[in-house]
C-alpha cells in the first residue's frame, strides 16, 4: 500500500483539516457499526436454524443490505486515503510530474464515475418507486440513500486528492536476503 496522500518527499506530513479528520472518523465509525450489525444478524440467522421456532426472514435481508451499505459507506474513506483498489504500474516506472499527472487523471476519473453513480442513485431515491423490500416492507428507495451519500463523499474526496501537493509515495519493496 502507498503512504497517505498528505505526505511529501521533502518534509513532514501536511495536516488535514479538522473537518476531513472528523469525516474520516465518522466514516470509520459507520463502517464499524455496519460490520457489527452484519455480524449480529448473521449470528442470529445461524442460531435460528438450530431452534425449533420459525425464523425471522428480515435478518437475512437486512444483513445483505448492510453489506452493500458497508461497501458504499467506506468508499469515500478509501478514496481519500488512497487505499482503494488501484494498479500501481505507472508508479514504479514514472516519477515527478508524470506520476502527479497520472494521479490527478485517475482521481478525476474516479470522481466522474462516482458523480455518475450519484445521479443514478438520486434518481432511485427521489423517483418515488412504490416498491418495498420483501421481508421488511420498507420503501426500496430508502435503501439507496447510503450508497448515494457514500459515492458523493467518494467524489468529493477524489476531487480533493487532485488538489493535494503530492501523490502518495511508493513504498519500497523489501529485498529478499539470500542465505
mmCIF file with all atom_site columns, C-alpha atoms in Angstrom:
data_model
loop_
_atom_site.group_PDB
_atom_site.id
_atom_site.type_symbol
_atom_site.label_atom_id
_atom_site.label_alt_id
_atom_site.label_comp_id
_atom_site.label_asym_id
_atom_site.label_entity_id
_atom_site.label_seq_id
_atom_site.pdbx_PDB_ins_code
_atom_site.Cartn_x
_atom_site.Cartn_y
_atom_site.Cartn_z
_atom_site.occupancy
_atom_site.B_iso_or_equiv
_atom_site.pdbx_formal_charge
_atom_site.auth_seq_id
_atom_site.auth_comp_id
_atom_site.auth_asym_id
_atom_site.auth_atom_id
_atom_site.pdbx_PDB_model_num
ATOM 1   C CA . UNK A 1 1   ? 0.000   0.000   0.000   1.00 0.00 ? 1   UNK A CA 1
ATOM 2   C CA . UNK A 1 2   ? 1.146   3.510   -0.593  1.00 0.00 ? 2   UNK A CA 1
ATOM 3   C CA . UNK A 1 3   ? 1.546   6.131   2.036   1.00 0.00 ? 3   UNK A CA 1
ATOM 4   C CA . UNK A 1 4   ? -1.138  8.680   2.672   1.00 0.00 ? 4   UNK A CA 1
ATOM 5   C CA . UNK A 1 5   ? -1.579  11.493  0.137   1.00 0.00 ? 5   UNK A CA 1
ATOM 6   C CA . UNK A 1 6   ? -0.663  14.069  2.734   1.00 0.00 ? 6   UNK A CA 1
ATOM 7   C CA . UNK A 1 7   ? 2.995   13.084  2.794   1.00 0.00 ? 7   UNK A CA 1
ATOM 8   C CA . UNK A 1 8   ? 5.607   14.901  0.834   1.00 0.00 ? 8   UNK A CA 1
ATOM 9   C CA . UNK A 1 9   ? 9.023   13.598  -0.163  1.00 0.00 ? 9   UNK A CA 1
ATOM 10  C CA . UNK A 1 10  ? 10.754  16.668  1.247   1.00 0.00 ? 10  UNK A CA 1
ATOM 11  C CA . UNK A 1 11  ? 9.124   17.160  4.604   1.00 0.00 ? 11  UNK A CA 1
ATOM 12  C CA . UNK A 1 12  ? 6.707   16.078  7.289   1.00 0.00 ? 12  UNK A CA 1
ATOM 13  C CA . UNK A 1 13  ? 3.105   15.155  6.515   1.00 0.00 ? 13  UNK A CA 1
ATOM 14  C CA . UNK A 1 14  ? 0.713   18.005  5.853   1.00 0.00 ? 14  UNK A CA 1
ATOM 15  C CA . UNK A 1 15  ? -2.043  18.102  8.486   1.00 0.00 ? 15  UNK A CA 1
ATOM 16  C CA . UNK A 1 16  ? -5.536  17.535  7.166   1.00 0.00 ? 16  UNK A CA 1
ATOM 17  C CA . UNK A 1 17  ? -8.269  19.995  8.082   1.00 0.00 ? 17  UNK A CA 1
ATOM 18  C CA . UNK A 1 18  ? -10.335 19.163  11.148  1.00 0.00 ? 18  UNK A CA 1
ATOM 19  C CA . UNK A 1 19  ? -13.466 18.679  9.019   1.00 0.00 ? 19  UNK A CA 1
ATOM 20  C CA . UNK A 1 20  ? -11.728 15.991  6.963   1.00 0.00 ? 20  UNK A CA 1
ATOM 21  C CA . UNK A 1 21  ? -10.443 14.225  10.089  1.00 0.00 ? 21  UNK A CA 1
ATOM 22  C CA . UNK A 1 22  ? -13.946 14.334  11.600  1.00 0.00 ? 22  UNK A CA 1
ATOM 23  C CA . UNK A 1 23  ? -15.431 12.978  8.365   1.00 0.00 ? 23  UNK A CA 1
ATOM 24  C CA . UNK A 1 24  ? -12.889 10.133  8.267   1.00 0.00 ? 24  UNK A CA 1
ATOM 25  C CA . UNK A 1 25  ? -13.733 9.229   11.853  1.00 0.00 ? 25  UNK A CA 1
ATOM 26  C CA . UNK A 1 26  ? -17.469 9.304   11.100  1.00 0.00 ? 26  UNK A CA 1
ATOM 27  C CA . UNK A 1 27  ? -16.971 7.079   8.049   1.00 0.00 ? 27  UNK A CA 1
ATOM 28  C CA . UNK A 1 28  ? -14.920 4.581   10.060  1.00 0.00 ? 28  UNK A CA 1
ATOM 29  C CA . UNK A 1 29  ? -17.449 4.516   12.908  1.00 0.00 ? 29  UNK A CA 1
ATOM 30  C CA . UNK A 1 30  ? -20.285 3.987   10.423  1.00 0.00 ? 30  UNK A CA 1
ATOM 31  C CA . UNK A 1 31  ? -18.358 1.151   8.796   1.00 0.00 ? 31  UNK A CA 1
ATOM 32  C CA . UNK A 1 32  ? -17.613 -0.462  12.171  1.00 0.00 ? 32  UNK A CA 1
ATOM 33  C CA . UNK A 1 33  ? -21.264 -0.222  13.223  1.00 0.00 ? 33  UNK A CA 1
ATOM 34  C CA . UNK A 1 34  ? -22.456 -1.747  9.957   1.00 0.00 ? 34  UNK A CA 1
ATOM 35  C CA . UNK A 1 35  ? -19.932 -4.558  10.284  1.00 0.00 ? 35  UNK A CA 1
ATOM 36  C CA . UNK A 1 36  ? -21.143 -5.230  13.829  1.00 0.00 ? 36  UNK A CA 1
ATOM 37  C CA . UNK A 1 37  ? -24.777 -5.238  12.683  1.00 0.00 ? 37  UNK A CA 1
ATOM 38  C CA . UNK A 1 38  ? -23.966 -7.659  9.852   1.00 0.00 ? 38  UNK A CA 1
ATOM 39  C CA . UNK A 1 39  ? -22.151 -9.971  12.273  1.00 0.00 ? 39  UNK A CA 1
ATOM 40  C CA . UNK A 1 40  ? -25.017 -9.881  14.789  1.00 0.00 ? 40  UNK A CA 1
ATOM 41  C CA . UNK A 1 41  ? -27.662 -10.512 12.126  1.00 0.00 ? 41  UNK A CA 1
ATOM 42  C CA . UNK A 1 42  ? -25.727 -13.430 10.648  1.00 0.00 ? 42  UNK A CA 1
ATOM 43  C CA . UNK A 1 43  ? -25.258 -14.884 14.131  1.00 0.00 ? 43  UNK A CA 1
ATOM 44  C CA . UNK A 1 44  ? -28.997 -14.565 14.827  1.00 0.00 ? 44  UNK A CA 1
ATOM 45  C CA . UNK A 1 45  ? -29.785 -16.162 11.480  1.00 0.00 ? 45  UNK A CA 1
ATOM 46  C CA . UNK A 1 46  ? -27.421 -19.093 12.133  1.00 0.00 ? 46  UNK A CA 1
ATOM 47  C CA . UNK A 1 47  ? -28.802 -19.575 15.643  1.00 0.00 ? 47  UNK A CA 1
ATOM 48  C CA . UNK A 1 48  ? -32.399 -19.622 14.376  1.00 0.00 ? 48  UNK A CA 1
ATOM 49  C CA . UNK A 1 49  ? -31.643 -22.590 12.149  1.00 0.00 ? 49  UNK A CA 1
ATOM 50  C CA . UNK A 1 50  ? -30.960 -24.716 15.206  1.00 0.00 ? 50  UNK A CA 1
ATOM 51  C CA . UNK A 1 51  ? -34.004 -23.628 17.222  1.00 0.00 ? 51  UNK A CA 1
ATOM 52  C CA . UNK A 1 52  ? -37.456 -25.241 16.942  1.00 0.00 ? 52  UNK A CA 1
ATOM 53  C CA . UNK A 1 53  ? -39.091 -21.872 16.134  1.00 0.00 ? 53  UNK A CA 1
ATOM 54  C CA . UNK A 1 54  ? -39.807 -20.081 12.918  1.00 0.00 ? 54  UNK A CA 1
ATOM 55  C CA . UNK A 1 55  ? -37.004 -17.728 11.915  1.00 0.00 ? 55  UNK A CA 1
ATOM 56  C CA . UNK A 1 56  ? -37.020 -14.029 11.234  1.00 0.00 ? 56  UNK A CA 1
ATOM 57  C CA . UNK A 1 57  ? -36.737 -13.606 7.481   1.00 0.00 ? 57  UNK A CA 1
ATOM 58  C CA . UNK A 1 58  ? -35.833 -9.949  7.790   1.00 0.00 ? 58  UNK A CA 1
ATOM 59  C CA . UNK A 1 59  ? -32.450 -10.749 9.410   1.00 0.00 ? 59  UNK A CA 1
ATOM 60  C CA . UNK A 1 60  ? -31.025 -12.126 6.169   1.00 0.00 ? 60  UNK A CA 1
ATOM 61  C CA . UNK A 1 61  ? -32.449 -9.294  4.119   1.00 0.00 ? 61  UNK A CA 1
ATOM 62  C CA . UNK A 1 62  ? -31.078 -6.635  6.454   1.00 0.00 ? 62  UNK A CA 1
ATOM 63  C CA . UNK A 1 63  ? -27.665 -8.348  6.543   1.00 0.00 ? 63  UNK A CA 1
ATOM 64  C CA . UNK A 1 64  ? -27.492 -8.271  2.729   1.00 0.00 ? 64  UNK A CA 1
ATOM 65  C CA . UNK A 1 65  ? -28.441 -4.604  2.656   1.00 0.00 ? 65  UNK A CA 1
ATOM 66  C CA . UNK A 1 66  ? -25.894 -3.961  5.412   1.00 0.00 ? 66  UNK A CA 1
ATOM 67  C CA . UNK A 1 67  ? -23.132 -5.468  3.305   1.00 0.00 ? 67  UNK A CA 1
ATOM 68  C CA . UNK A 1 68  ? -23.980 -3.191  0.387   1.00 0.00 ? 68  UNK A CA 1
ATOM 69  C CA . UNK A 1 69  ? -24.236 -0.193  2.693   1.00 0.00 ? 69  UNK A CA 1
ATOM 70  C CA . UNK A 1 70  ? -20.869 -1.062  4.255   1.00 0.00 ? 70  UNK A CA 1
ATOM 71  C CA . UNK A 1 71  ? -19.255 -1.091  0.826   1.00 0.00 ? 71  UNK A CA 1
ATOM 72  C CA . UNK A 1 72  ? -20.598 2.287   -0.218  1.00 0.00 ? 72  UNK A CA 1
ATOM 73  C CA . UNK A 1 73  ? -20.255 3.997   3.159   1.00 0.00 ? 73  UNK A CA 1
ATOM 74  C CA . UNK A 1 74  ? -16.490 3.345   3.187   1.00 0.00 ? 74  UNK A CA 1
ATOM 75  C CA . UNK A 1 75  ? -15.879 4.267   -0.459  1.00 0.00 ? 75  UNK A CA 1
ATOM 76  C CA . UNK A 1 76  ? -15.110 7.914   0.386   1.00 0.00 ? 76  UNK A CA 1
ATOM 77  C CA . UNK A 1 77  ? -12.717 6.921   3.152   1.00 0.00 ? 77  UNK A CA 1
ATOM 78  C CA . UNK A 1 78  ? -10.817 4.539   0.896   1.00 0.00 ? 78  UNK A CA 1
ATOM 79  C CA . UNK A 1 79  ? -10.538 7.090   -1.907  1.00 0.00 ? 79  UNK A CA 1
ATOM 80  C CA . UNK A 1 80  ? -9.398  9.820   0.485   1.00 0.00 ? 80  UNK A CA 1
ATOM 81  C CA . UNK A 1 81  ? -6.668  7.613   1.969   1.00 0.00 ? 81  UNK A CA 1
ATOM 82  C CA . UNK A 1 82  ? -5.695  6.176   -1.449  1.00 0.00 ? 82  UNK A CA 1
ATOM 83  C CA . UNK A 1 83  ? -6.449  2.695   -0.145  1.00 0.00 ? 83  UNK A CA 1
ATOM 84  C CA . UNK A 1 84  ? -8.923  1.745   -2.841  1.00 0.00 ? 84  UNK A CA 1
ATOM 85  C CA . UNK A 1 85  ? -8.158  -0.879  -5.495  1.00 0.00 ? 85  UNK A CA 1
ATOM 86  C CA . UNK A 1 86  ? -5.578  0.528   -7.891  1.00 0.00 ? 86  UNK A CA 1
ATOM 87  C CA . UNK A 1 87  ? -2.984  -0.566  -10.389 1.00 0.00 ? 87  UNK A CA 1
ATOM 88  C CA . UNK A 1 88  ? 0.381   0.815   -9.374  1.00 0.00 ? 88  UNK A CA 1
ATOM 89  C CA . UNK A 1 89  ? 2.112   0.062   -12.677 1.00 0.00 ? 89  UNK A CA 1
ATOM 90  C CA . UNK A 1 90  ? 2.867   3.675   -13.559 1.00 0.00 ? 90  UNK A CA 1
ATOM 91  C CA . UNK A 1 91  ? 4.035   4.424   -10.016 1.00 0.00 ? 91  UNK A CA 1
ATOM 92  C CA . UNK A 1 92  ? 7.044   2.152   -10.419 1.00 0.00 ? 92  UNK A CA 1
ATOM 93  C CA . UNK A 1 93  ? 8.068   3.498   -13.845 1.00 0.00 ? 93  UNK A CA 1
ATOM 94  C CA . UNK A 1 94  ? 7.223   7.202   -13.845 1.00 0.00 ? 94  UNK A CA 1
ATOM 95  C CA . UNK A 1 95  ? 8.140   9.842   -11.370 1.00 0.00 ? 95  UNK A CA 1
ATOM 96  C CA . UNK A 1 96  ? 7.772   13.534  -10.694 1.00 0.00 ? 96  UNK A CA 1
ATOM 97  C CA . UNK A 1 97  ? 5.326   15.406  -12.877 1.00 0.00 ? 97  UNK A CA 1
ATOM 98  C CA . UNK A 1 98  ? 4.282   12.372  -14.911 1.00 0.00 ? 98  UNK A CA 1
ATOM 99  C CA . UNK A 1 99  ? 3.299   10.495  -11.756 1.00 0.00 ? 99  UNK A CA 1
ATOM 100 C CA . UNK A 1 100 ? 1.395   13.513  -10.456 1.00 0.00 ? 100 UNK A CA 1
ATOM 101 C CA . UNK A 1 101 ? -0.416  13.938  -13.799 1.00 0.00 ? 101 UNK A CA 1
ATOM 102 C CA . UNK A 1 102 ? -1.438  10.269  -13.827 1.00 0.00 ? 102 UNK A CA 1
ATOM 103 C CA . UNK A 1 103 ? -2.570  10.522  -10.206 1.00 0.00 ? 103 UNK A CA 1
ATOM 104 C CA . UNK A 1 104 ? -4.675  13.615  -10.929 1.00 0.00 ? 104 UNK A CA 1
ATOM 105 C CA . UNK A 1 105 ? -6.174  11.989  -14.034 1.00 0.00 ? 105 UNK A CA 1
ATOM 106 C CA . UNK A 1 106 ? -7.022  8.827   -12.079 1.00 0.00 ? 106 UNK A CA 1
ATOM 107 C CA . UNK A 1 107 ? -8.737  10.846  -9.343  1.00 0.00 ? 107 UNK A CA 1
ATOM 108 C CA . UNK A 1 108 ? -10.698 12.833  -11.921 1.00 0.00 ? 108 UNK A CA 1
ATOM 109 C CA . UNK A 1 109 ? -11.896 9.576   -13.493 1.00 0.00 ? 109 UNK A CA 1
ATOM 110 C CA . UNK A 1 110 ? -12.895 8.254   -10.058 1.00 0.00 ? 110 UNK A CA 1
ATOM 111 C CA . UNK A 1 111 ? -14.768 11.495  -9.349  1.00 0.00 ? 111 UNK A CA 1
ATOM 112 C CA . UNK A 1 112 ? -16.552 11.419  -12.727 1.00 0.00 ? 112 UNK A CA 1
ATOM 113 C CA . UNK A 1 113 ? -17.683 7.815   -12.287 1.00 0.00 ? 113 UNK A CA 1
ATOM 114 C CA . UNK A 1 114 ? -18.800 8.469   -8.699  1.00 0.00 ? 114 UNK A CA 1
ATOM 115 C CA . UNK A 1 115 ? -20.787 11.557  -9.785  1.00 0.00 ? 115 UNK A CA 1
ATOM 116 C CA . UNK A 1 116 ? -22.499 9.480   -12.489 1.00 0.00 ? 116 UNK A CA 1
ATOM 117 C CA . UNK A 1 117 ? -23.462 6.895   -9.891  1.00 0.00 ? 117 UNK A CA 1
ATOM 118 C CA . UNK A 1 118 ? -24.670 9.628   -7.522  1.00 0.00 ? 118 UNK A CA 1
ATOM 119 C CA . UNK A 1 119 ? -27.052 10.950  -10.179 1.00 0.00 ? 119 UNK A CA 1
ATOM 120 C CA . UNK A 1 120 ? -28.398 7.453   -10.798 1.00 0.00 ? 120 UNK A CA 1
ATOM 121 C CA . UNK A 1 121 ? -28.798 6.820   -7.063  1.00 0.00 ? 121 UNK A CA 1
ATOM 122 C CA . UNK A 1 122 ? -30.542 10.177  -6.646  1.00 0.00 ? 122 UNK A CA 1
ATOM 123 C CA . UNK A 1 123 ? -32.969 9.183   -9.366  1.00 0.00 ? 123 UNK A CA 1
ATOM 124 C CA . UNK A 1 124 ? -33.709 5.959   -7.490  1.00 0.00 ? 124 UNK A CA 1
ATOM 125 C CA . UNK A 1 125 ? -34.057 7.740   -4.143  1.00 0.00 ? 125 UNK A CA 1
ATOM 126 C CA . UNK A 1 126 ? -36.248 10.605  -5.309  1.00 0.00 ? 126 UNK A CA 1
ATOM 127 C CA . UNK A 1 127 ? -38.050 8.737   -8.104  1.00 0.00 ? 127 UNK A CA 1
ATOM 128 C CA . UNK A 1 128 ? -40.869 7.704   -5.818  1.00 0.00 ? 128 UNK A CA 1
ATOM 129 C CA . UNK A 1 129 ? -40.945 3.994   -6.637  1.00 0.00 ? 129 UNK A CA 1
ATOM 130 C CA . UNK A 1 130 ? -43.853 2.213   -4.927  1.00 0.00 ? 130 UNK A CA 1
ATOM 131 C CA . UNK A 1 131 ? -41.804 -0.971  -4.433  1.00 0.00 ? 131 UNK A CA 1
ATOM 132 C CA . UNK A 1 132 ? -40.940 -2.204  -0.953  1.00 0.00 ? 132 UNK A CA 1
ATOM 133 C CA . UNK A 1 133 ? -38.437 -4.742  0.291   1.00 0.00 ? 133 UNK A CA 1
ATOM 134 C CA . UNK A 1 134 ? -39.887 -8.271  0.524   1.00 0.00 ? 134 UNK A CA 1
ATOM 135 C CA . UNK A 1 135 ? -39.336 -9.028  4.216   1.00 0.00 ? 135 UNK A CA 1
ATOM 136 C CA . UNK A 1 136 ? -39.106 -5.652  5.958   1.00 0.00 ? 136 UNK A CA 1
ATOM 137 C CA . UNK A 1 137 ? -41.604 -3.772  3.767   1.00 0.00 ? 137 UNK A CA 1
ATOM 138 C CA . UNK A 1 138 ? -39.577 -0.565  3.769   1.00 0.00 ? 138 UNK A CA 1
ATOM 139 C CA . UNK A 1 139 ? -39.638 1.585   0.630   1.00 0.00 ? 139 UNK A CA 1
ATOM 140 C CA . UNK A 1 140 ? -36.952 0.397   -1.761  1.00 0.00 ? 140 UNK A CA 1
ATOM 141 C CA . UNK A 1 141 ? -35.938 3.981   -2.464  1.00 0.00 ? 141 UNK A CA 1
ATOM 142 C CA . UNK A 1 142 ? -34.700 4.320   1.128   1.00 0.00 ? 142 UNK A CA 1
ATOM 143 C CA . UNK A 1 143 ? -32.138 1.581   0.553   1.00 0.00 ? 143 UNK A CA 1
ATOM 144 C CA . UNK A 1 144 ? -30.315 3.768   -1.995  1.00 0.00 ? 144 UNK A CA 1
ATOM 145 C CA . UNK A 1 145 ? -29.683 6.694   0.371   1.00 0.00 ? 145 UNK A CA 1
ATOM 146 C CA . UNK A 1 146 ? -26.470 5.311   1.897   1.00 0.00 ? 146 UNK A CA 1
ATOM 147 C CA . UNK A 1 147 ? -24.908 4.433   -1.495  1.00 0.00 ? 147 UNK A CA 1
ATOM 148 C CA . UNK A 1 148 ? -25.802 7.919   -2.744  1.00 0.00 ? 148 UNK A CA 1
ATOM 149 C CA . UNK A 1 149 ? -24.137 9.598   0.254   1.00 0.00 ? 149 UNK A CA 1
ATOM 150 C CA . UNK A 1 150 ? -21.101 7.286   0.153   1.00 0.00 ? 150 UNK A CA 1
ATOM 151 C CA . UNK A 1 151 ? -20.496 7.885   -3.537  1.00 0.00 ? 151 UNK A CA 1
ATOM 152 C CA . UNK A 1 152 ? -20.932 11.635  -3.039  1.00 0.00 ? 152 UNK A CA 1
ATOM 153 C CA . UNK A 1 153 ? -18.199 11.546  -0.411  1.00 0.00 ? 153 UNK A CA 1
ATOM 154 C CA . UNK A 1 154 ? -16.011 9.435   -2.710  1.00 0.00 ? 154 UNK A CA 1
ATOM 155 C CA . UNK A 1 155 ? -16.377 12.006  -5.493  1.00 0.00 ? 155 UNK A CA 1
ATOM 156 C CA . UNK A 1 156 ? -15.536 14.875  -3.136  1.00 0.00 ? 156 UNK A CA 1
ATOM 157 C CA . UNK A 1 157 ? -12.522 13.044  -1.733  1.00 0.00 ? 157 UNK A CA 1
ATOM 158 C CA . UNK A 1 158 ? -11.252 12.224  -5.247  1.00 0.00 ? 158 UNK A CA 1
ATOM 159 C CA . UNK A 1 159 ? -11.543 15.881  -6.220  1.00 0.00 ? 159 UNK A CA 1
ATOM 160 C CA . UNK A 1 160 ? -9.743  16.871  -3.026  1.00 0.00 ? 160 UNK A CA 1
ATOM 161 C CA . UNK A 1 161 ? -6.941  14.426  -3.891  1.00 0.00 ? 161 UNK A CA 1
ATOM 162 C CA . UNK A 1 162 ? -6.272  16.365  -7.071  1.00 0.00 ? 162 UNK A CA 1
ATOM 163 C CA . UNK A 1 163 ? -5.518  19.482  -5.014  1.00 0.00 ? 163 UNK A CA 1
ATOM 164 C CA . UNK A 1 164 ? -3.050  17.834  -2.654  1.00 0.00 ? 164 UNK A CA 1
ATOM 165 C CA . UNK A 1 165 ? 0.575   18.903  -3.081  1.00 0.00 ? 165 UNK A CA 1
ATOM 166 C CA . UNK A 1 166 ? 1.896   15.443  -3.940  1.00 0.00 ? 166 UNK A CA 1
ATOM 167 C CA . UNK A 1 167 ? 0.614   11.988  -4.797  1.00 0.00 ? 167 UNK A CA 1
ATOM 168 C CA . UNK A 1 168 ? 1.317   9.174   -2.380  1.00 0.00 ? 168 UNK A CA 1
ATOM 169 C CA . UNK A 1 169 ? 4.837   7.826   -2.317  1.00 0.00 ? 169 UNK A CA 1
ATOM 170 C CA . UNK A 1 170 ? 5.566   4.299   -3.385  1.00 0.00 ? 170 UNK A CA 1
ATOM 171 C CA . UNK A 1 171 ? 6.618   2.025   -0.593  1.00 0.00 ? 171 UNK A CA 1
ATOM 172 C CA . UNK A 1 172 ? 9.914   0.392   -1.240  1.00 0.00 ? 172 UNK A CA 1
ATOM 173 C CA . UNK A 1 173 ? 9.697   -3.316  -1.872  1.00 0.00 ? 173 UNK A CA 1
ATOM 174 C CA . UNK A 1 174 ? 11.816  -5.177  0.654   1.00 0.00 ? 174 UNK A CA 1
ATOM 175 C CA . UNK A 1 175 ? 14.569  -7.190  -0.935  1.00 0.00 ? 175 UNK A CA 1
ATOM 176 C CA . UNK A 1 176 ? 14.876  -10.838 -0.042  1.00 0.00 ? 176 UNK A CA 1
ATOM 177 C CA . UNK A 1 177 ? 18.085  -11.869 1.626   1.00 0.00 ? 177 UNK A CA 1
ATOM 178 C CA . UNK A 1 178 ? 19.960  -14.699 0.034   1.00 0.00 ? 178 UNK A CA 1
ATOM 179 C CA . UNK A 1 179 ? 21.162  -17.106 2.650   1.00 0.00 ? 179 UNK A CA 1
#
